[in-house]
């Protein structure tokens, strides 16, 4: 007979003794189990002992996590978290350098466990560490020349322990002194600093800035962009990643009026070109964390355009109207007449004619065209940049269209305004960066005015597509849709430079877009005749049942979910799967993302399907209502779902991607007898229905379909006919 579910068989170690095999009753209090273990080895004062997982984590077993103990686990009897915290608190104050170093190393390892961290923090351990950083290490700095490796390790373990303790979110970041901030900043500002110390220092500064507006101001006074730049010019990608993370944090928390000033400093220090040459085009592949930080920097840079995008033009502002006069002057320089020639009416008539040629909607007062937000004044900025920096292309487009018939001219002014608005939508100007996105575009790091250059390429594309479509003013929206598709398809290929982006667009002509659309339309062909629709309705329940079975099979295979913590670089995972009989959800924590199949007995927690009351998605999930950055993160909201079961308890999920989100919400709804409504189900239904319809409508009269597949032919005697296409 299998053992009861509450009995777990484990081995327990104790230094200097043979391990014990014993059965743990999960219904008994943990203190009673520890007492029983201590008595077996004749150890008194059992309250001074605790059990740990005997692996690299050394996490303490508590009443909260005791269900994580699996059959066959190896546990270790050790001193209690409180006793260990007291001992380490004393040891790190030792006068012996070697003893102090060993104690700090142990503290850095122990601090990863939240149970120990709570006890150490209760002993005012954070204050002790900050005092050591502020002044305690001063006396060792005199010995730094002869004991530099030892000093570096001492400081590294001190900062590591500090980072690990703060990562649990028990202590507020607002409690730290200016002296501590100055000390951490000094480690970043030094040209030659131990790599581990530099990495921890950068991580601390990033967390300070992101978690406290008050600390942002203090850190900003101590750290300059010029002091951070050298760290990007090295070859250590971790240091580069942390450095860009600090720059992003300073950028994100800066008051709006200071962001433009900061962007100007970044441009002066050539941050973009340094990142391009030392990070993007380096020989080291870009990892996910670096890709995320580059994406954040890209978003924050484009968000600087939001102010101009949301600024209406003042038709009475002469300086703003002069920009429109400049556009007219560049385009029609040869036609300009002196201001004192002719009557006012004649000049107005001439201006109206030219503004019509420039493609403005309001020919009399084109300033009115720029009162629409978005894109506001940003559109006018783009037009002026194009006219000044790509003058030949600008003049050609304006003169080409002014010489066409009225109905076939591509209105440059109107096109520029709508195109600017479209590009802002594509690049999500004004939106906060997503927590999990890695979607940066290398080409935007190749030019100081990348958005303006992006516009210049796209406005020429728009004019080219307009001609290819032989469009009239009535086709304006259709042309814009095609241009959006061309841009999106080219961006998907992640061009490495603006020139490469331009060449990709050359291959995506209107004719090519039509071919792509036709191909996609054929793959999604829809039959509308009544007999076909009736056949479709008849087949649909079978297909839905097939999709339901597929979803349930996927739930039985299981999925690894990520636990999102305050620090993205330390991912924690847990796994969930449905039992083969579809009656129980099994789940449990994992140390790392699994490479293969997760053993069934490693998932100790269970949730009977019969106890599930509902599936909740999005912002209604409890873990999305909690205080923190995730609350405002649109992408994470779209991947969040929770299972409500008896006693109003919740099992909270954040899917790794949209596909897994759809699979799990569909599968859980199917288990509850509810309709599967995800986008993935609709797509699968359309695809499978289309295939089944085509199969059933094949003309198979008088054609014998064999029961068995045809035999595989013998291999040829030689392969001389094979050649390399390349």
Coordinates of N, CA and C in Angstrom, one line a residue, residues 391-581:
X391 N 17.0 67.9 -48.5 CA 16.3 68.9 -49.3 C 16.0 68.5 -50.7
X392 N 16.8 67.8 -51.3 CA 16.5 67.3 -52.7 C 15.3 66.4 -52.7
X393 N 15.2 65.5 -51.8 CA 14.0 64.6 -51.7 C 12.8 65.4 -51.4
X394 N 12.9 66.3 -50.5 CA 11.8 67.2 -50.1 C 11.2 68.0 -51.3
X395 N 12.1 68.7 -52.0 CA 11.7 69.5 -53.2 C 11.1 68.6 -54.2
X396 N 11.7 67.4 -54.5 CA 11.2 66.5 -55.5 C 9.8 66.1 -55.2
X397 N 9.5 65.7 -54.0 CA 8.2 65.2 -53.6 C 7.2 66.3 -53.7
X398 N 7.5 67.6 -53.3 CA 6.6 68.7 -53.3 C 6.3 69.1 -54.8
X399 N 7.4 69.2 -55.6 CA 7.2 69.6 -57.0 C 6.5 68.5 -57.8
X400 N 6.8 67.3 -57.6 CA 6.2 66.2 -58.3 C 4.7 66.2 -58.1
X401 N 4.3 66.4 -56.9 CA 2.8 66.3 -56.6 C 2.1 67.6 -57.0
X402 N 2.8 68.7 -57.0 CA 2.2 70.0 -57.4 C 2.0 70.0 -58.9
X403 N 2.7 69.2 -59.6 CA 2.5 69.1 -61.1 C 1.5 68.1 -61.6
X404 N 1.0 67.3 -60.6 CA 0.0 66.3 -61.0 C -1.4 66.9 -61.0
X405 N -2.3 66.1 -61.6 CA -3.7 66.5 -61.5 C -4.1 66.6 -60.0
X406 N -5.1 67.4 -59.7 CA -5.5 67.6 -58.3 C -5.8 66.3 -57.6
X407 N -6.6 65.4 -58.3 CA -7.1 64.2 -57.7 C -6.0 63.2 -57.4
X408 N -4.8 63.3 -58.1 CA -3.8 62.3 -57.9 C -2.6 62.8 -57.1
X409 N -2.6 64.0 -56.7 CA -1.5 64.5 -55.9 C -1.5 63.9 -54.5
X410 N -0.3 63.6 -54.0 CA -0.1 63.1 -52.6 C 0.2 64.3 -51.7
X411 N -0.8 64.7 -50.9 CA -0.6 65.9 -50.1 C 0.5 65.8 -49.0
X412 N 1.6 66.4 -49.3 CA 2.7 66.3 -48.4 C 2.4 66.7 -46.9
X413 N 1.7 67.8 -46.7 CA 1.4 68.3 -45.4 C 0.5 67.3 -44.6
X414 N -0.6 66.9 -45.3 CA -1.5 66.0 -44.6 C -0.8 64.7 -44.3
X415 N -0.1 64.2 -45.3 CA 0.6 62.9 -45.2 C 1.6 62.9 -44.1
X416 N 2.3 64.0 -43.9 CA 3.4 64.1 -42.9 C 2.7 64.1 -41.5
X417 N 1.6 64.8 -41.4 CA 0.9 64.8 -40.1 C 0.4 63.5 -39.7
X418 N -0.3 62.8 -40.6 CA -0.8 61.4 -40.3 C 0.3 60.4 -40.2
X419 N 1.4 60.5 -40.9 CA 2.5 59.6 -40.8 C 3.2 59.8 -39.4
X420 N 3.4 61.0 -39.0 CA 4.0 61.2 -37.7 C 3.1 60.6 -36.6
X421 N 1.8 60.8 -36.7 CA 0.9 60.1 -35.7 C 1.0 58.6 -35.7
X422 N 1.1 58.0 -36.9 CA 1.2 56.6 -37.1 C 2.5 56.1 -36.5
X423 N 3.6 56.8 -36.7 CA 4.9 56.4 -36.2 C 4.9 56.4 -34.7
X424 N 4.3 57.4 -34.1 CA 4.2 57.5 -32.7 C 3.4 56.3 -32.1
X425 N 2.4 55.9 -32.8 CA 1.6 54.7 -32.4 C 2.4 53.5 -32.5
X426 N 3.2 53.3 -33.6 CA 4.0 52.1 -33.8 C 5.1 52.0 -32.7
X427 N 5.7 53.1 -32.4 CA 6.8 53.1 -31.4 C 6.3 53.4 -29.9
X428 N 4.9 53.5 -29.8 CA 4.3 53.7 -28.5 C 4.9 54.9 -27.7
X429 N 5.0 56.0 -28.4 CA 5.5 57.2 -27.7 C 4.6 57.6 -26.6
X430 N 5.1 57.8 -25.4 CA 4.3 58.3 -24.3 C 3.9 57.2 -23.4
X431 N 4.1 55.9 -23.8 CA 3.8 54.8 -22.9 C 5.0 54.4 -22.1
X432 N 4.7 53.9 -20.8 CA 5.8 53.4 -20.0 C 6.4 52.1 -20.5
X433 N 7.7 51.9 -20.3 CA 8.3 50.6 -20.8 C 7.6 49.4 -20.1
X434 N 7.5 48.3 -20.8 CA 7.0 47.1 -20.3 C 8.0 46.4 -19.4
X435 N 7.5 45.6 -18.4 CA 8.4 44.9 -17.5 C 9.2 43.8 -18.2
X436 N 8.6 43.1 -19.1 CA 9.2 41.9 -19.7 C 9.7 42.0 -21.1
X437 N 9.5 43.2 -21.7 CA 9.8 43.3 -23.2 C 11.3 43.4 -23.5
X438 N 11.8 42.7 -24.6 CA 13.2 42.8 -25.0 C 13.3 43.4 -26.4
X439 N 12.2 44.0 -26.9 CA 12.0 44.4 -28.3 C 12.7 45.7 -28.6
X440 N 14.0 45.7 -28.6 CA 14.7 47.0 -29.0 C 15.2 46.8 -30.5
X441 N 15.3 48.0 -31.1 CA 15.7 48.0 -32.6 C 17.1 48.6 -32.7
X442 N 18.0 47.8 -33.1 CA 19.4 48.3 -33.2 C 19.5 49.5 -34.1
X443 N 18.7 49.7 -35.1 CA 18.8 50.8 -36.1 C 18.6 52.1 -35.4
X444 N 17.8 52.2 -34.3 CA 17.5 53.4 -33.6 C 18.7 53.9 -32.8
X445 N 19.8 53.0 -32.7 CA 21.0 53.4 -32.0 C 22.1 53.9 -32.9
X446 N 21.7 54.0 -34.2 CA 22.8 54.3 -35.2 C 22.8 55.7 -35.6
X447 N 21.8 56.5 -35.1 CA 21.7 58.0 -35.5 C 21.2 58.8 -34.3
X448 N 21.8 60.0 -34.1 CA 21.4 60.9 -33.0 C 20.0 61.4 -33.2
X449 N 19.5 61.5 -34.4 CA 18.1 61.9 -34.7 C 17.4 60.8 -35.4
X450 N 17.4 59.7 -34.7 CA 16.8 58.4 -35.3 C 15.3 58.6 -35.7
X451 N 14.5 59.2 -34.8 CA 13.1 59.3 -35.1 C 12.9 60.2 -36.3
X452 N 13.6 61.3 -36.4 CA 13.5 62.2 -37.6 C 13.9 61.4 -38.9
X453 N 15.0 60.7 -38.8 CA 15.5 59.9 -40.0 C 14.5 58.8 -40.3
X454 N 13.9 58.2 -39.3 CA 12.9 57.2 -39.5 C 11.7 57.8 -40.3
X455 N 11.3 59.0 -39.9 CA 10.2 59.7 -40.6 C 10.6 60.0 -42.0
X456 N 11.8 60.5 -42.3 CA 12.3 60.8 -43.6 C 12.2 59.6 -44.6
X457 N 12.6 58.5 -44.1 CA 12.5 57.3 -44.9 C 11.1 56.9 -45.2
X458 N 10.2 57.0 -44.1 CA 8.8 56.6 -44.3 C 8.0 57.6 -45.1
X459 N 8.3 58.9 -45.1 CA 7.6 59.8 -45.9 C 7.9 59.6 -47.4
X460 N 9.1 59.2 -47.7 CA 9.5 58.9 -49.1 C 8.8 57.6 -49.5
X461 N 8.7 56.6 -48.6 CA 8.0 55.4 -48.8 C 6.5 55.7 -49.1
X462 N 5.9 56.6 -48.3 CA 4.5 56.9 -48.5 C 4.3 57.5 -49.9
X463 N 5.1 58.4 -50.3 CA 5.0 59.0 -51.7 C 5.2 58.0 -52.8
X464 N 6.1 57.0 -52.6 CA 6.3 55.9 -53.6 C 5.1 55.0 -53.7
X465 N 4.6 54.6 -52.5 CA 3.4 53.8 -52.4 C 2.2 54.4 -53.0
X466 N 2.0 55.7 -52.8 CA 0.9 56.5 -53.4 C 0.9 56.4 -54.9
X467 N 2.1 56.6 -55.5 CA 2.3 56.5 -56.9 C 2.0 55.1 -57.4
X468 N 2.5 54.1 -56.7 CA 2.3 52.7 -57.1 C 0.8 52.3 -57.1
X469 N 0.1 52.9 -56.1 CA -1.3 52.6 -56.0 C -2.2 53.4 -56.9
X470 N -1.6 54.4 -57.6 CA -2.3 55.4 -58.4 C -3.5 56.0 -57.6
X471 N -3.1 56.4 -56.4 CA -4.2 56.8 -55.5 C -4.7 58.2 -55.7
X472 N -5.9 58.4 -55.3 CA -6.5 59.7 -55.3 C -6.7 60.1 -53.8
X473 N -7.2 61.4 -53.6 CA -7.4 61.8 -52.3 C -8.4 61.0 -51.5
X474 N -9.4 60.3 -52.2 CA -10.3 59.4 -51.6 C -9.6 58.2 -51.0
X475 N -8.5 57.8 -51.6 CA -7.8 56.6 -51.2 C -6.8 56.8 -50.0
X476 N -6.8 58.0 -49.4 CA -5.8 58.4 -48.5 C -5.6 57.4 -47.3
X477 N -6.7 57.0 -46.7 CA -6.7 56.0 -45.6 C -6.2 54.7 -46.1
X478 N -6.5 54.3 -47.3 CA -6.1 53.0 -47.8 C -4.5 53.0 -48.0
X479 N -4.0 54.1 -48.5 CA -2.6 54.2 -48.6 C -1.9 54.1 -47.3
X480 N -2.4 54.8 -46.3 CA -1.9 54.8 -44.9 C -1.8 53.4 -44.3
X481 N -2.9 52.6 -44.6 CA -2.9 51.3 -44.1 C -1.8 50.4 -44.7
X482 N -1.6 50.6 -46.1 CA -0.6 49.8 -46.7 C 0.8 50.2 -46.2
X483 N 1.0 51.5 -46.0 CA 2.3 52.0 -45.5 C 2.6 51.5 -44.1
X484 N 1.5 51.5 -43.3 CA 1.7 50.9 -41.9 C 2.1 49.4 -42.0
X485 N 1.5 48.7 -42.9 CA 1.9 47.3 -43.1 C 3.3 47.1 -43.6
X486 N 3.7 48.0 -44.5 CA 5.1 47.9 -45.0 C 6.1 48.2 -43.9
X487 N 5.8 49.2 -43.1 CA 6.7 49.6 -42.0 C 6.8 48.5 -40.9
X488 N 5.6 47.9 -40.5 CA 5.6 46.9 -39.5 C 6.3 45.6 -40.0
X489 N 6.1 45.3 -41.2 CA 6.8 44.1 -41.8 C 8.3 44.3 -41.8
X490 N 8.7 45.5 -42.2 CA 10.2 45.7 -42.2 C 10.8 45.8 -40.8
X491 N 10.1 46.3 -39.9 CA 10.6 46.4 -38.5 C 10.7 45.0 -37.9
X492 N 9.8 44.1 -38.3 CA 9.8 42.7 -37.7 C 11.1 42.0 -38.0
X493 N 11.7 42.4 -39.1 CA 13.0 41.8 -39.5 C 14.2 42.3 -38.7
X494 N 14.0 43.3 -37.8 CA 15.0 43.9 -37.0 C 16.2 44.3 -37.8
X495 N 16.1 45.3 -38.7 CA 17.2 45.8 -39.5 C 18.3 46.4 -38.5
X496 N 19.5 46.2 -38.9 CA 20.6 46.7 -38.0 C 21.0 48.1 -38.2
X497 N 20.5 48.7 -39.3 CA 20.8 50.1 -39.6 C 19.6 50.7 -40.3
X498 N 19.6 52.1 -40.4 CA 18.5 52.7 -41.2 C 18.6 52.5 -42.6
X499 N 19.8 52.3 -43.2 CA 20.0 51.9 -44.6 C 19.4 50.6 -44.9
X500 N 19.6 49.6 -43.9 CA 19.1 48.3 -44.1 C 17.5 48.3 -44.0
X501 N 17.0 49.1 -43.2 CA 15.6 49.3 -43.1 C 15.0 49.9 -44.4
X502 N 15.7 50.8 -45.0 CA 15.3 51.4 -46.2 C 15.3 50.4 -47.4
X503 N 16.3 49.5 -47.4 CA 16.4 48.5 -48.4 C 15.3 47.5 -48.3
X504 N 15.0 47.1 -47.0 CA 13.9 46.2 -46.8 C 12.6 46.7 -47.3
X505 N 12.4 48.0 -47.1 CA 11.1 48.7 -47.6 C 11.1 48.7 -49.1
X506 N 12.3 48.8 -49.8 CA 12.3 48.7 -51.2 C 11.7 47.4 -51.7
X507 N 12.0 46.3 -51.0 CA 11.5 45.0 -51.4 C 10.0 44.8 -51.0
X508 N 9.5 45.7 -50.2 CA 8.1 45.6 -49.8 C 7.2 46.6 -50.6
X509 N 7.3 46.5 -51.9 CA 6.5 47.4 -52.7 C 5.0 47.1 -52.6
X510 N 4.1 48.0 -53.1 CA 2.7 47.7 -53.1 C 2.3 46.4 -53.7
X511 N 3.0 46.1 -54.8 CA 2.7 44.8 -55.5 C 3.1 43.6 -54.6
X512 N 4.2 43.7 -53.9 CA 4.6 42.6 -53.0 C 3.6 42.5 -51.8
X513 N 3.1 43.6 -51.3 CA 2.1 43.6 -50.2 C 0.8 42.9 -50.7
X514 N 0.4 43.2 -52.0 CA -0.8 42.6 -52.5 C -0.6 41.1 -52.6
X515 N 0.6 40.6 -53.0 CA 0.9 39.2 -53.1 C 0.8 38.5 -51.7
X516 N 1.4 39.2 -50.7 CA 1.4 38.7 -49.4 C -0.1 38.6 -48.9
X517 N -0.8 39.6 -49.1 CA -2.2 39.6 -48.7 C -3.0 38.5 -49.4
X518 N -2.8 38.4 -50.7 CA -3.5 37.3 -51.5 C -3.2 36.0 -50.9
X519 N -1.9 35.7 -50.6 CA -1.5 34.5 -50.1 C -2.1 34.2 -48.7
X520 N -2.2 35.2 -47.9 CA -2.8 35.1 -46.6 C -4.3 34.9 -46.7
X521 N -4.9 35.6 -47.7 CA -6.3 35.4 -47.9 C -6.7 34.0 -48.4
X522 N -5.8 33.4 -49.2 CA -6.1 32.1 -49.7 C -6.0 31.1 -48.6
X523 N -5.1 31.3 -47.6 CA -4.9 30.4 -46.5 C -6.1 30.5 -45.5
X524 N -6.8 31.6 -45.6 CA -7.9 31.8 -44.7 C -9.2 32.0 -45.5
X525 N -9.3 31.2 -46.6 CA -10.4 31.4 -47.4 C -11.7 31.0 -46.7
X526 N -12.7 31.8 -46.9 CA -14.0 31.6 -46.2 C -15.1 31.4 -47.3
X527 N -15.8 30.4 -47.1 CA -16.9 30.1 -48.0 C -18.2 30.6 -47.4
X528 N -19.0 31.3 -48.2 CA -20.2 32.0 -47.7 C -21.5 31.4 -48.2
X529 N -21.5 30.5 -49.1 CA -22.8 29.9 -49.6 C -23.5 29.2 -48.5
X530 N -24.8 29.1 -48.6 CA -25.6 28.5 -47.5 C -25.3 27.1 -47.2
X531 N -25.1 26.2 -48.2 CA -24.8 24.8 -47.9 C -23.4 24.7 -47.2
X532 N -22.5 25.5 -47.6 CA -21.2 25.5 -47.0 C -21.3 25.9 -45.5
X533 N -22.1 27.0 -45.3 CA -22.2 27.5 -43.9 C -22.9 26.4 -43.0
X534 N -23.9 25.7 -43.6 CA -24.5 24.6 -42.9 C -23.5 23.5 -42.5
X535 N -22.7 23.1 -43.5 CA -21.7 22.1 -43.2 C -20.7 22.6 -42.2
X536 N -20.4 23.9 -42.2 CA -19.5 24.5 -41.2 C -20.1 24.4 -39.8
X537 N -21.4 24.7 -39.7 CA -22.0 24.6 -38.4 C -22.0 23.2 -37.9
X538 N -22.2 22.2 -38.8 CA -22.2 20.8 -38.4 C -20.9 20.3 -37.9
X539 N -19.8 20.8 -38.5 CA -18.4 20.4 -38.2 C -17.9 21.1 -36.9
X540 N -18.4 22.3 -36.7 CA -17.8 23.1 -35.6 C -17.8 22.5 -34.3
X541 N -18.8 21.8 -33.8 CA -18.8 21.1 -32.5 C -17.6 20.1 -32.4
X542 N -17.4 19.3 -33.5 CA -16.3 18.4 -33.5 C -15.0 19.0 -33.3
X543 N -14.8 20.1 -34.0 CA -13.5 20.9 -34.0 C -13.3 21.5 -32.6
X544 N -14.4 22.0 -32.0 CA -14.3 22.6 -30.6 C -13.9 21.5 -29.6
X545 N -14.4 20.3 -29.8 CA -14.1 19.2 -28.9 C -12.6 18.8 -29.1
X546 N -12.1 18.9 -30.3 CA -10.7 18.6 -30.6 C -9.8 19.6 -29.9
X547 N -10.2 20.9 -30.0 CA -9.4 22.0 -29.4 C -9.4 21.8 -27.9
X548 N -10.6 21.4 -27.4 CA -10.7 21.2 -25.9 C -9.7 20.1 -25.4
X549 N -9.7 19.0 -26.2 CA -8.8 17.9 -25.8 C -7.4 18.3 -25.9
X550 N -7.1 19.1 -26.9 CA -5.7 19.6 -27.1 C -5.3 20.5 -25.9
X551 N -6.2 21.4 -25.5 CA -5.9 22.2 -24.3 C -5.7 21.4 -23.0
X552 N -6.5 20.4 -22.8 CA -6.4 19.6 -21.6 C -5.1 18.8 -21.6
X553 N -4.8 18.3 -22.8 CA -3.5 17.6 -23.0 C -2.3 18.5 -22.6
X554 N -2.4 19.7 -23.1 CA -1.3 20.7 -22.8 C -1.2 20.9 -21.3
X555 N -2.4 21.0 -20.6 CA -2.4 21.2 -19.2 C -1.8 20.0 -18.5
X556 N -2.0 18.8 -19.0 CA -1.4 17.6 -18.4 C 0.1 17.6 -18.6
X557 N 0.6 18.2 -19.7 CA 2.1 18.3 -19.9 C 2.7 19.3 -18.9
X558 N 1.9 20.3 -18.6 CA 2.3 21.3 -17.6 C 3.1 22.4 -18.2
X559 N 3.3 23.5 -17.4 CA 4.0 24.7 -17.8 C 4.8 25.3 -16.6
X560 N 6.0 25.8 -16.9 CA 6.8 26.5 -15.9 C 6.4 28.0 -15.9
X561 N 6.0 28.5 -14.8 CA 5.7 29.9 -14.6 C 6.8 30.6 -13.8
X562 N 6.9 31.9 -14.1 CA 7.9 32.7 -13.4 C 7.3 33.5 -12.3
X563 N 8.0 33.5 -11.1 CA 7.5 34.4 -10.0 C 8.2 35.7 -10.2
X564 N 7.5 36.7 -10.5 CA 8.1 38.1 -10.7 C 8.4 38.7 -9.3
X565 N 9.6 39.0 -9.1 CA 10.1 39.6 -7.9 C 10.5 41.1 -8.2
X566 N 10.8 41.8 -7.1 CA 11.2 43.2 -7.3 C 12.5 43.3 -8.1
X567 N 13.3 42.3 -8.1 CA 14.6 42.3 -8.8 C 14.5 41.3 -9.9
X568 N 14.5 41.7 -11.2 CA 14.2 40.9 -12.3 C 15.3 39.9 -12.5
X569 N 16.5 40.2 -12.0 CA 17.7 39.3 -12.4 C 17.7 38.0 -11.6
X570 N 16.9 37.9 -10.6 CA 16.8 36.6 -9.8 C 15.5 36.0 -10.0
X571 N 15.3 35.3 -11.1 CA 14.0 34.7 -11.5 C 13.8 33.5 -10.6
X572 N 12.6 33.3 -10.1 CA 12.2 32.1 -9.4 C 11.1 31.5 -10.2
X573 N 11.0 30.2 -10.1 CA 10.0 29.4 -11.0 C 9.2 28.5 -10.2
X574 N 8.0 28.2 -10.7 CA 7.2 27.2 -10.2 C 6.5 26.5 -11.4
X575 N 6.0 25.3 -11.1 CA 5.5 24.4 -12.2 C 4.1 24.0 -11.8
X576 N 3.2 23.9 -12.8 CA 1.8 23.4 -12.6 C 1.4 22.5 -13.7
X577 N 0.8 21.4 -13.4 CA 0.2 20.5 -14.4 C -1.1 19.9 -13.9
X578 N -1.9 19.5 -14.9 CA -3.1 18.8 -14.6 C -2.9 17.3 -14.6
X579 N -3.5 16.6 -13.6 CA -3.4 15.1 -13.6 C -4.0 14.5 -14.8
X580 N -3.5 13.3 -15.2 CA -4.1 12.6 -16.4 C -5.6 12.4 -16.3
X581 N -6.1 12.2 -15.1 CA -7.6 12.0 -15.0 C -8.4 13.3 -15.0

